[in-house]
Coordinates of C-alpha atoms and ligand atoms in Angstrom, one line a residue:
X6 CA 8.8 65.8 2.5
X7 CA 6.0 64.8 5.1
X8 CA 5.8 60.9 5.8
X9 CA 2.6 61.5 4.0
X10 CA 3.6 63.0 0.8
X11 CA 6.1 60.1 0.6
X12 CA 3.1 57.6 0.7
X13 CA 0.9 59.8 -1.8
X14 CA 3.9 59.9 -4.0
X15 CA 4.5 56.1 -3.9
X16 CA 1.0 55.1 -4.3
X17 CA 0.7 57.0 -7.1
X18 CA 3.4 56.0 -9.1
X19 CA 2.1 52.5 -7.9
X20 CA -1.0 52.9 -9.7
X21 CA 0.9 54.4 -12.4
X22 CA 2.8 51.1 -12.8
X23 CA 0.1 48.5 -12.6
X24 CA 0.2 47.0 -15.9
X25 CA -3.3 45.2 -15.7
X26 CA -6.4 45.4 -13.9
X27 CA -5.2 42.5 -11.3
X28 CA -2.4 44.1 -10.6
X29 CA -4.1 47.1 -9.8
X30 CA -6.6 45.8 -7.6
X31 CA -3.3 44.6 -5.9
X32 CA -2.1 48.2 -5.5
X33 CA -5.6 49.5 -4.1
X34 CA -6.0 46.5 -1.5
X35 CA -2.5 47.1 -0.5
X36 CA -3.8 51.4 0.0
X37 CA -7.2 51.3 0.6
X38 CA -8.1 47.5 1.5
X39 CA -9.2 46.9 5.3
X40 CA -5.5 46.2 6.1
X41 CA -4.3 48.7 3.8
X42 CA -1.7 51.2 4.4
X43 CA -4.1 54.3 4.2
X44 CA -6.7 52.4 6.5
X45 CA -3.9 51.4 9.3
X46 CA -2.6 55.2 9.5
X47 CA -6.2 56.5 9.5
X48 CA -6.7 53.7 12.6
X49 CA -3.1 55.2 14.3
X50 CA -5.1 58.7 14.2
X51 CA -7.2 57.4 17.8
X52 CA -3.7 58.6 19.6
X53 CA -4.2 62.1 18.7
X54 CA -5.4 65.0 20.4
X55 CA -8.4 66.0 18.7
X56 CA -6.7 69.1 17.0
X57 CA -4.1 67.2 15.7
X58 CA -6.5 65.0 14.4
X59 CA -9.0 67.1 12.9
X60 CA -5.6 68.4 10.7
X61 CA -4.6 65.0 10.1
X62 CA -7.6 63.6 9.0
X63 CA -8.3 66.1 6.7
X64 CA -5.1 65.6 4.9
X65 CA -5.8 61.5 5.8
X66 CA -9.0 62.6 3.7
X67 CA -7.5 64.0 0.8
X68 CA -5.1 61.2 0.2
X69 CA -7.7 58.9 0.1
X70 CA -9.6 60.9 -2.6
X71 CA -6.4 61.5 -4.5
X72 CA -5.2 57.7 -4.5
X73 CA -8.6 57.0 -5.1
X74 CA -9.4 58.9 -8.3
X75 CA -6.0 58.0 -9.5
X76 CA -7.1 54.4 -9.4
X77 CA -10.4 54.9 -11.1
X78 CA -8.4 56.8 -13.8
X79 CA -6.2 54.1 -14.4
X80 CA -8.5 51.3 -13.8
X81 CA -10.5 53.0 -17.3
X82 CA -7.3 53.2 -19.0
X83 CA -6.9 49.6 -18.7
X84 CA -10.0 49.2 -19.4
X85 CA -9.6 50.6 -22.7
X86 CA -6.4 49.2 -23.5
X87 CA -7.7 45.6 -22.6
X88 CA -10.6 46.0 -25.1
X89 CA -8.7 47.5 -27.7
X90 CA -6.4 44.1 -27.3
X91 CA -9.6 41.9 -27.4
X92 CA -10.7 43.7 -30.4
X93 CA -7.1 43.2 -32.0
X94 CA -7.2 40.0 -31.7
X95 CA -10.7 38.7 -32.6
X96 CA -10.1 40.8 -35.9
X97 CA -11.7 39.4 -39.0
X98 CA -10.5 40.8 -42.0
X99 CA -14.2 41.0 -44.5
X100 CA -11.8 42.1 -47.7
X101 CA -10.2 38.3 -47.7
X102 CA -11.1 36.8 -51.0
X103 CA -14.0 33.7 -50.9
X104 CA -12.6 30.5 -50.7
X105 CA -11.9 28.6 -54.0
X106 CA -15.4 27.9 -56.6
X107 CA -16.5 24.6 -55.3
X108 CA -15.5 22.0 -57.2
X109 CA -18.7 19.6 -56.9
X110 CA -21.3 19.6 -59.1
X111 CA -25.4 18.8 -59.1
X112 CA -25.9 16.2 -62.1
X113 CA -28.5 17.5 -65.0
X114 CA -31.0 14.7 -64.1
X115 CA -30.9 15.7 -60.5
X116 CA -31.4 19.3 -61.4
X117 CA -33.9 18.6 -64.1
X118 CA -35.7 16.1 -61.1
X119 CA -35.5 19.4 -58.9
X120 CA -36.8 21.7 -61.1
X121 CA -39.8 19.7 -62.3
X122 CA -41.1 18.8 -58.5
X123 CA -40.8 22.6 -58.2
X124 CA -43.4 23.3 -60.8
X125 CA -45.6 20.3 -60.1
X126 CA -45.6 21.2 -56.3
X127 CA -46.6 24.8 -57.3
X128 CA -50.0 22.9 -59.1
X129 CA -50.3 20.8 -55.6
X130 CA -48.5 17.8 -56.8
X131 CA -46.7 15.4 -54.5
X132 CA -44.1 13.0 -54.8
X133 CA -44.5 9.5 -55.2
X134 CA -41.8 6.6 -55.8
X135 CA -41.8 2.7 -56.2
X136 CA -38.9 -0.1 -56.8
X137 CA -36.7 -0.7 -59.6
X138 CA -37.6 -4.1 -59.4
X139 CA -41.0 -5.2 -60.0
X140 CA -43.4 -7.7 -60.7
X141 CA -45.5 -8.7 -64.1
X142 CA -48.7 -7.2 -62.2
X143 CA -47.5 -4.1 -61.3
X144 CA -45.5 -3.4 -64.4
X145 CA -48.3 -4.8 -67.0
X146 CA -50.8 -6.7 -66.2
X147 CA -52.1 -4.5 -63.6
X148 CA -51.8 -1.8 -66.7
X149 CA -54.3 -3.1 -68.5
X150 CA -51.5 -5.0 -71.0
X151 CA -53.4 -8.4 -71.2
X152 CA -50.8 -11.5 -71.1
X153 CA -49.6 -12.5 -74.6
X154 CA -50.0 -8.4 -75.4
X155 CA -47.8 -7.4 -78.3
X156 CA -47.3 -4.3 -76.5
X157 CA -45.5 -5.8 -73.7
X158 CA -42.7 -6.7 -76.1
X159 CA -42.2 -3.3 -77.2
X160 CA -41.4 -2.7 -73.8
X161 CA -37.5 -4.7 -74.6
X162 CA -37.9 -5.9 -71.1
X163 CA -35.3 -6.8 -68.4
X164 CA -36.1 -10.2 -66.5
X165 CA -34.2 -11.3 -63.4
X166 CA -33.3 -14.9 -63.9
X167 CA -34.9 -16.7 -61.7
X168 CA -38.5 -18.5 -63.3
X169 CA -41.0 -19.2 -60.2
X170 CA -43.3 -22.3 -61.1
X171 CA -46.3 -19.7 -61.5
X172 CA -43.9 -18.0 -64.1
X173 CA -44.5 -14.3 -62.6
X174 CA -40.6 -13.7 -63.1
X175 CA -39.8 -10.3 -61.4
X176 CA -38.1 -7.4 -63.8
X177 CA -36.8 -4.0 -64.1
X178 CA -39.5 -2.2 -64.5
X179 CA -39.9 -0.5 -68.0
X180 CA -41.2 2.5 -67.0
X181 CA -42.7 5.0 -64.1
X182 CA -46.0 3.7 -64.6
X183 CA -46.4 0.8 -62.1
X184 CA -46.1 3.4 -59.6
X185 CA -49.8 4.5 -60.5
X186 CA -50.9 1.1 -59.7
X187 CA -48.8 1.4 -56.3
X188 CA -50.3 4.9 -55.7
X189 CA -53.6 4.1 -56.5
X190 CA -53.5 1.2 -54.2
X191 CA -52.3 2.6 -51.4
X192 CA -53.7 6.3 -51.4
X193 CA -56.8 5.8 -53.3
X194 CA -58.5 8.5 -55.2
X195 CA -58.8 11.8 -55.3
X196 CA -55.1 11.7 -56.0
X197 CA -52.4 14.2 -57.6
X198 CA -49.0 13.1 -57.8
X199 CA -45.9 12.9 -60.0
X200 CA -43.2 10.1 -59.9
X201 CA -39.6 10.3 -61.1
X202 CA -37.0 7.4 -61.0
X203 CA -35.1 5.0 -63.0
X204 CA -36.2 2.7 -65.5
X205 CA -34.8 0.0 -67.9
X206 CA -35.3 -1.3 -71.5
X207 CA -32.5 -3.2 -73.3
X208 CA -31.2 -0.9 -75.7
X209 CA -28.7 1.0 -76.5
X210 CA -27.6 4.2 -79.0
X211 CA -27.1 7.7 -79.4
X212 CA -30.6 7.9 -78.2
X213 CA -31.3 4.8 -75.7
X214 CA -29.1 3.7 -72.6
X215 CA -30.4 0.7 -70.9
X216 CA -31.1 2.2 -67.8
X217 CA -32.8 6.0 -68.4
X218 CA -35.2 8.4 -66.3
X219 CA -38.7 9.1 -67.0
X220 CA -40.9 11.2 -64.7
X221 CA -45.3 9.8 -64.3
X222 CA -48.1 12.4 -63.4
X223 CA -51.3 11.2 -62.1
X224 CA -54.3 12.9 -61.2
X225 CA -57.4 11.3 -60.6
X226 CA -60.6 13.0 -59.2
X227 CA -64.4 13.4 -59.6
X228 CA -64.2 15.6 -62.4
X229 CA -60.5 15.4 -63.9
X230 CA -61.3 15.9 -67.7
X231 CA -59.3 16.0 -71.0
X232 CA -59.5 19.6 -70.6
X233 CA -57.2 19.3 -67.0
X234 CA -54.6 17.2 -68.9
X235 CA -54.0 19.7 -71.7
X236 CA -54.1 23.1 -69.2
X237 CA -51.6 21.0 -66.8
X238 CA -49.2 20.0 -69.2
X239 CA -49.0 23.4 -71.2
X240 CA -48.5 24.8 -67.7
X241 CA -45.6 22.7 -67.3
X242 CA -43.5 22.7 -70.3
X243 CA -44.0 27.0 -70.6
X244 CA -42.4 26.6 -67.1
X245 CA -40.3 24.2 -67.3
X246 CA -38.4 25.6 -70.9
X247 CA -39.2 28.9 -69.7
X248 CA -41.0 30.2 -72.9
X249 CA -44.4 31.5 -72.5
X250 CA -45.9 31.3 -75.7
X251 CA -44.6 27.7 -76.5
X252 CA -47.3 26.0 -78.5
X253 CA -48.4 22.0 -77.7
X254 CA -49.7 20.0 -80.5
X255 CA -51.8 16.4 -79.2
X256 CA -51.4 13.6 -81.3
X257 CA -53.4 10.7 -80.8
X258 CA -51.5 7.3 -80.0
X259 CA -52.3 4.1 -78.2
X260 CA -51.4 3.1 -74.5
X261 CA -52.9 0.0 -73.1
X262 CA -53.1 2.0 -69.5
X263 CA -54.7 5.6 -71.1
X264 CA -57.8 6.2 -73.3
X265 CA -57.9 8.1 -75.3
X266 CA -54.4 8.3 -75.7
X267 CA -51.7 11.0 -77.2
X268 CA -48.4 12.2 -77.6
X269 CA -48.0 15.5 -76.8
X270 CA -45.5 17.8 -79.2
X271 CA -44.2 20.9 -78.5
X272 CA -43.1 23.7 -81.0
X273 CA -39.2 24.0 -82.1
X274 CA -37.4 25.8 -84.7
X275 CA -34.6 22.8 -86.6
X276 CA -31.5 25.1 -88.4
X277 CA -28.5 23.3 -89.4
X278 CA -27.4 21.5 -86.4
X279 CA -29.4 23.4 -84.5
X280 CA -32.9 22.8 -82.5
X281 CA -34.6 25.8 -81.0
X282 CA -37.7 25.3 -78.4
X283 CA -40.6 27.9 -78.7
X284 CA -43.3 29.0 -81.6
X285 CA -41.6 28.3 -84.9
X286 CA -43.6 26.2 -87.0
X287 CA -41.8 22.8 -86.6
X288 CA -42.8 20.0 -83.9
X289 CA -40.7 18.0 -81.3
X290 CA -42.1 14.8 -80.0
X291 CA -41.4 15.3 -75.8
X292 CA -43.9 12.5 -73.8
X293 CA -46.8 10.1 -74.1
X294 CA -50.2 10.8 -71.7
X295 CA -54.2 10.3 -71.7
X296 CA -57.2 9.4 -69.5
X297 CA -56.7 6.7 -67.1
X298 CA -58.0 3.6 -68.3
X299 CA -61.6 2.3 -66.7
X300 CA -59.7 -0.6 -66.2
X301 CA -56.8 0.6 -64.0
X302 CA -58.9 2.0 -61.6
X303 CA -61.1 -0.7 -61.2
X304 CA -57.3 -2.9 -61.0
X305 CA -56.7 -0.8 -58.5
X306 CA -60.4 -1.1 -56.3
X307 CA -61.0 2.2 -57.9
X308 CA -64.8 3.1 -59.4
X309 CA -64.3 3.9 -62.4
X310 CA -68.1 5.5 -62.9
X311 CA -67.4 7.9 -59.9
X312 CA -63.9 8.6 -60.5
X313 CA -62.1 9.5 -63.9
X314 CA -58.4 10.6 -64.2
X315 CA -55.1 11.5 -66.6
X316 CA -51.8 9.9 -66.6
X317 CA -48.8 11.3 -68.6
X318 CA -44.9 10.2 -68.9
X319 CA -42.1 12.0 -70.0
X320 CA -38.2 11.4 -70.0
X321 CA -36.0 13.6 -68.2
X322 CA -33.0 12.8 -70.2
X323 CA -34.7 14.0 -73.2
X324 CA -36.0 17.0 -71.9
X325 CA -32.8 17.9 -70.0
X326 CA -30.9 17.4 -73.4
X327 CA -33.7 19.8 -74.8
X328 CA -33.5 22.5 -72.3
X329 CA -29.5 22.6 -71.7
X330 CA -28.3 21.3 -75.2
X331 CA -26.6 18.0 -74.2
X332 CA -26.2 16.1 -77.4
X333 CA -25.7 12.8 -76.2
X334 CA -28.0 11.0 -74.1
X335 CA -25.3 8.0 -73.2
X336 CA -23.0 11.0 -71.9
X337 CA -25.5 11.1 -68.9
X338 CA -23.8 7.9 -67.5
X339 CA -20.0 8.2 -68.3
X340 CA -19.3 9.6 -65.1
X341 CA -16.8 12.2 -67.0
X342 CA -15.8 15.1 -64.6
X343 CA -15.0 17.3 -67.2
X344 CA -18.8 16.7 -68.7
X345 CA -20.4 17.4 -65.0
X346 CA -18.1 20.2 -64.2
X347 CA -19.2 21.8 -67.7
X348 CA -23.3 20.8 -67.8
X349 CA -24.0 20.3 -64.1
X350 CA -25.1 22.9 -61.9
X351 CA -23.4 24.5 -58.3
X352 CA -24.7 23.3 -55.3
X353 CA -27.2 25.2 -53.6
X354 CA -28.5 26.6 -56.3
X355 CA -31.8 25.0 -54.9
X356 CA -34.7 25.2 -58.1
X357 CA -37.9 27.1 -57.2
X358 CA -40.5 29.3 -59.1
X359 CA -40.0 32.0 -56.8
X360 CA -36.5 32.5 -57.1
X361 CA -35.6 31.2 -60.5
X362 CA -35.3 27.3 -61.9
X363 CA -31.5 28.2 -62.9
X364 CA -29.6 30.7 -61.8
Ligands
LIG29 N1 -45.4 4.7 -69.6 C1 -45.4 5.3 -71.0 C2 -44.1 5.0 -71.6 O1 -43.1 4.6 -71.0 C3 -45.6 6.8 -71.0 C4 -47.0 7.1 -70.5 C5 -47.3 7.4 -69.2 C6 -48.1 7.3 -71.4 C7 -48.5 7.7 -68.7 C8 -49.3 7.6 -70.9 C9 -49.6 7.8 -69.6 O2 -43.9 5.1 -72.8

């Protein structure tokens, strides 16, 4: 065998060999790099008589193109088998099972919260919110509930201790509705909002708990009528129960903040233990609402001859306990896991009119 077919065969079996791409880089380098072996004989060639170097660099030539294609062969293979590692190893396996249900849950009065802003937003309301604790204006007097007012007493009021010499003591307010005065106050009219939030009256029974949820709707504009009240809140429990022919009945009622005042019913169905929401003949007391008093817009630097409005208030407790059939309003605030895990609602599950209140 020629010196040269002794190189071809070693260099080939060298590029045979190279287990990765470096080390096959190695292997051309050492062949065809400027100090390579193929590139110093083809330099020893300048010796020769130019026959013997016309038949030597043709077969010079031809060992280059060999060694050559054999290393852009294997350099491909490796190629290959390098990916095929990569892929191997970044594997993800789509036919694992999910992880494990969640085990947290969203509370009925947060989901309730949710899914009424959702329905109010859709009729362009915003959100509003005020403190728990407030003062005698805010939470009566500014509501049109003179001093001395028997209906402040039916309010079962919670007073913080301490007695200023003016005798304004502060309290827990006894319902949403001070927030009007804030809203009104600060925003001015024309106005649409709804407020939800705590509020306390000392009580307590199957169907009171000292502190409790109610949720306030205010609109006041140019022309806000009767009319708007009734179309606003029909819109919002057919929604909101998620039955589209349920009937309202108005009742009038007093408020010292609303006149006229009522309290809105809506159709049930009572069987046995059972209470059904829709068109069945019976009535179910669900919130308290009318036309803003002259005299809390004009508490709140409002004209009252230009600007007219409604106000209504509802608890969410009560119409959570409606919608999901929760029996017991003081389970709300027993922080039982095994309650929230069976009435509360997965995460995520955001409420919206497009997709669905409750999936
Ligand atoms: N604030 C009233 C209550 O707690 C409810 C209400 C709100 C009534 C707004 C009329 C208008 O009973």
């Amino acid at each position: 065998m020629s010196a040269l077919e002794a190189l071809k065969t070693e260099l080939l079996a060298a590029v045979a060999e190279a287990a990765d791409l470096a080390a096959l880089e190695e292997v051309r380098v050492a062949a065809l790099g400027k100090k390579g072996r193929i590139t110093g004989l083809m330099a020893d060639m300048r010796s020769l008589s130019p026959d013997e170097r016309k038949e030597r660099g043709q077969a010079m030539n031809a060992l280059k193109d060999e060694v050559g294609a054999a290393l852009d062969i294997r350099k491909a293979e490796l190629h290959r088998a390098a990916l095929a590692l990569r892929l191997e190893a970044e594997r993800i396996d789509v036919t694992l099972p999910v992880r494990a249900e969640q085990q947290g849950r969203i509370h009925p009065i947060t989901q309730t919260i949710d899914e009424l802003t959702a329905i109010f937003a859709d009729m362009g309301f915003s959100v509003a919110e005020g403190p728990d604790i407030e003062d005698d204006f805010h939470n009566f007097t500014a509501l049109n509930f003179p001093p001395g007012h028997p209906a402040r007493d039916m309010h079962d009021t919670f007073y913080l201790p301490d007695r200023p010499a003016d005798g304004s003591r502060m309290l827990l307010r006894t319902h949403t509705s001070p927030v009007q005065v804030r809203s009104l106050l600060k925003d001015k009219a024309p106005i649409r909002v709804i407020i939800p939030g705590r509020t306390y009256r000392s009580d307590y029974d199957m169907t009171h708990t000292p502190m409790f949820h109610q949720v306030e709707g205010l609109v006041v504009d140019e022309k806000t009528s009767m009319a708007h009240l009734r179309g606003c809140l029909v819109e919002f429990c057919r929604a909101f129960f998620d039955v589209d022919d349920l009937p309202l009945r108005f009742r009038p009622s007093f408020f010292p903040f609303t006149e006229p005042s009522a309290e809105v019913d809506i159709g049930c169905l009572r069987r046995g233990g059972e209470l059904k929401i829709g068109n069945y003949g019976d009535w179910l007391e669900i919130l308290g609402c009318g036309m803003v008093h002259p005299n809390v817009l004009e508490n709140c630097g409002i004209d009252s001859t230009r600007y007219q409005g409604f106000a209504f208030g509802m608890g969410i407790e009560r119409i959570a306990m409606l919608k999901y059939g929760i029996p017991d309003l003081r389970t709300f605030f027993e922080a039982d896991l095994r309650w929230l895990k069976h009435y509360g609602f997965v995460p995520l599950d955001t409420p919206s009119l497009a997709q669905g209140l409750t999936r």
